[in-house]
Amino acid sequence: MRLPGASACRPGSLSLSPRLLCVITITMAIRKPDHSPAAVDHGALKQSLGYLVHLADLANMQGFARAFAGTGLTAARYTALELIGSNPGIKPADLAAAMAVERSNLVALVRFLSDKGWVQAGAGPNRREKSLELTPAGRNALAGLRERLARHERELAARLSAEDRRQLEALLARIVGA
């Protein structure tokens, strides 16, 4: 994607402020995925909200991988750990629903966290269902991992003002229905 000139930073039909749209457009141009040749003109995709969100997600995932290198954690594994930590006793079915994954796909995530000694399964309230909670080692690990995530988030949002970030978070939350 070529860096846009001032004329390319127009809000068009999106309900973003002109300044925020410009910041997003420029940020996506600067933070393009490593595999995207600089000479490629992305045409109408430059105004595609879905495409910009996709590029932002790629930048996020690349930064996450760098920030969590050496931990063995993927974004999904970290998400599971964070959700279990924030919801002690959560049932696997509820965790899968919160992560928008199939329960069968959750098994490997929980197994990884259990093998690390960070998560333990216990009997749920009706004894038929399991519940998940962090171990003391898991709580300690999560505290350090939250610091990594905070550094990653600061890097990801480095080109945004505090107000731009709040506005972007609010708009993305509206898109996902949160």
Coordinates of C-alpha atoms in Angstrom, one line a residue:
M1 CA 0.0 0.0 0.0
R2 CA 1.4 3.4 -0.9
L3 CA 1.5 6.0 1.8
P4 CA -1.6 8.2 1.3
G5 CA -1.4 11.9 0.7
A6 CA -3.6 14.3 2.6
S7 CA -6.4 13.8 0.0
A8 CA -6.5 10.1 0.7
C9 CA -7.4 10.7 4.4
R10 CA -11.0 11.4 3.8
P11 CA -13.7 9.6 5.9
G12 CA -15.8 8.7 2.9
S13 CA -18.9 6.8 4.1
L14 CA -17.4 5.4 7.3
S15 CA -18.4 6.9 10.6
L16 CA -14.8 7.6 11.6
S17 CA -13.5 11.0 12.3
P18 CA -11.3 12.3 9.4
R19 CA -8.3 12.4 11.7
L20 CA -8.8 8.8 12.9
L21 CA -9.4 7.5 9.4
C22 CA -6.2 9.2 8.3
V23 CA -4.3 7.7 11.3
I24 CA -5.6 4.2 10.5
T25 CA -4.8 4.5 6.8
I26 CA -1.3 5.8 7.5
T27 CA -0.7 3.2 10.3
M28 CA -1.8 0.4 8.0
A29 CA 0.5 1.6 5.3
I30 CA 3.4 1.8 7.6
R31 CA 2.6 -1.4 9.4
K32 CA 1.9 -3.4 6.3
P33 CA 2.6 -7.2 6.7
D34 CA 6.2 -8.1 5.9
H35 CA 5.0 -10.2 2.9
S36 CA 3.2 -7.3 1.2
P37 CA 5.4 -5.7 -1.5
A38 CA 5.6 -1.9 -1.2
A39 CA 4.8 -1.5 -4.9
V40 CA 1.4 -3.1 -4.7
D41 CA -1.5 -0.7 -5.1
H42 CA -4.4 -1.9 -2.9
G43 CA -6.9 0.0 -4.9
A44 CA -10.4 0.2 -3.4
L45 CA -9.2 -2.0 -0.5
K46 CA -7.7 1.1 1.0
Q47 CA -11.2 2.2 1.9
S48 CA -12.5 -1.3 2.9
L49 CA -13.1 -1.4 6.6
G50 CA -12.8 -5.2 6.6
Y51 CA -9.5 -5.1 4.8
L52 CA -8.1 -2.4 7.2
V53 CA -9.3 -4.5 10.2
H54 CA -7.6 -7.5 8.6
L55 CA -4.3 -5.6 8.2
A56 CA -4.6 -4.3 11.7
D57 CA -5.1 -7.9 12.9
L58 CA -2.0 -9.0 11.0
A59 CA 0.1 -6.2 12.6
N60 CA -1.4 -7.2 16.0
M61 CA -0.6 -10.9 15.6
Q62 CA 3.0 -10.2 14.3
G63 CA 3.6 -7.9 17.3
F64 CA 2.0 -10.4 19.7
A65 CA 4.3 -13.2 18.4
R66 CA 7.4 -10.9 19.0
A67 CA 6.2 -9.9 22.4
F68 CA 5.4 -13.5 23.5
A69 CA 8.4 -15.2 21.8
G70 CA 9.8 -18.0 23.9
T71 CA 6.7 -18.4 26.0
G72 CA 5.0 -21.0 23.8
L73 CA 1.9 -18.9 23.9
T74 CA -0.3 -18.1 21.0
A75 CA -2.9 -15.4 21.1
A76 CA -5.6 -18.1 21.7
R77 CA -3.6 -19.7 24.5
Y78 CA -3.1 -16.3 26.2
T79 CA -6.8 -15.5 25.8
A80 CA -7.8 -18.8 27.4
L81 CA -5.4 -18.1 30.3
E82 CA -6.7 -14.6 30.8
L83 CA -10.3 -15.6 30.7
I84 CA -9.7 -18.5 33.2
G85 CA -7.9 -16.0 35.4
S86 CA -10.7 -13.5 35.2
N87 CA -13.4 -16.2 35.7
P88 CA -12.3 -18.7 38.3
G89 CA -14.3 -21.9 38.0
I90 CA -15.4 -21.2 34.4
K91 CA -16.8 -24.2 32.6
P92 CA -15.1 -25.3 29.4
A93 CA -18.3 -24.8 27.4
D94 CA -18.5 -21.2 28.7
L95 CA -14.8 -20.6 27.9
A96 CA -15.3 -22.0 24.4
A97 CA -18.3 -19.7 23.9
A98 CA -16.4 -16.6 25.2
M99 CA -13.5 -17.4 22.8
A100 CA -15.8 -18.2 19.9
V101 CA -14.2 -21.6 19.3
E102 CA -15.6 -25.1 19.2
R103 CA -15.3 -26.9 22.5
S104 CA -13.3 -29.7 20.8
N105 CA -10.7 -27.1 19.8
L106 CA -10.5 -25.8 23.4
V107 CA -9.1 -29.2 24.6
A108 CA -5.6 -28.6 23.2
L109 CA -5.5 -25.1 24.6
V110 CA -6.4 -26.2 28.1
R111 CA -4.1 -29.1 27.9
F112 CA -1.2 -26.8 27.0
L113 CA -1.9 -24.6 30.0
S114 CA -2.4 -27.6 32.3
D115 CA 0.9 -29.1 31.1
K116 CA 2.6 -25.8 32.0
G117 CA 1.1 -26.1 35.5
W118 CA -0.9 -22.9 35.1
V119 CA -4.5 -24.3 34.9
Q120 CA -6.2 -27.1 36.8
A121 CA -9.6 -28.7 36.2
G122 CA -11.9 -29.4 39.1
A123 CA -15.4 -30.7 39.6
G124 CA -18.1 -28.2 38.7
P125 CA -21.1 -27.4 40.9
N126 CA -23.1 -30.3 39.6
R127 CA -20.2 -32.8 39.5
R128 CA -20.9 -33.6 35.8
E129 CA -19.1 -30.6 34.4
K130 CA -15.5 -29.6 35.0
S131 CA -14.5 -26.1 36.1
L132 CA -11.2 -24.4 35.3
E133 CA -9.1 -22.2 37.5
L134 CA -5.5 -20.9 37.6
T135 CA -3.0 -22.5 39.9
P136 CA -0.7 -20.3 42.0
A137 CA 1.9 -20.8 39.3
G138 CA -0.7 -19.7 36.7
R139 CA -1.5 -16.5 38.6
N140 CA 2.2 -15.7 38.8
A141 CA 2.7 -16.4 35.1
L142 CA -0.3 -14.3 34.1
A143 CA 1.0 -11.3 36.0
G144 CA 4.3 -11.4 34.0
L145 CA 2.5 -12.1 30.8
R146 CA 0.2 -9.1 31.3
E147 CA 3.3 -6.9 31.4
R148 CA 4.3 -8.4 28.0
L149 CA 0.8 -7.7 26.7
A150 CA 0.9 -4.1 27.9
R151 CA 4.2 -3.5 26.1
H152 CA 2.8 -5.0 23.0
E153 CA -0.4 -2.9 23.2
R154 CA 1.7 0.3 23.7
E155 CA 3.8 -0.5 20.6
L156 CA 0.6 -1.4 18.6
A157 CA -1.0 1.9 19.5
A158 CA 2.2 4.1 19.3
R159 CA 0.9 6.1 16.4
L160 CA -2.4 6.9 18.0
S161 CA -3.2 9.6 20.5
A162 CA -5.0 8.6 23.7
E163 CA -8.2 10.0 22.2
D164 CA -7.7 8.1 18.9
R165 CA -7.2 4.9 20.8
R166 CA -10.3 5.4 22.9
Q167 CA -12.3 6.2 19.8
L168 CA -10.9 3.2 17.9
E169 CA -11.6 0.8 20.8
A170 CA -15.2 2.1 21.1
L171 CA -15.8 1.7 17.3
L172 CA -14.3 -1.8 17.2
A173 CA -16.4 -2.8 20.3
R174 CA -19.5 -1.6 18.4
I175 CA -18.5 -3.7 15.3
V176 CA -18.1 -6.8 17.4
G177 CA -21.2 -6.1 19.4
A178 CA -19.4 -5.8 22.8

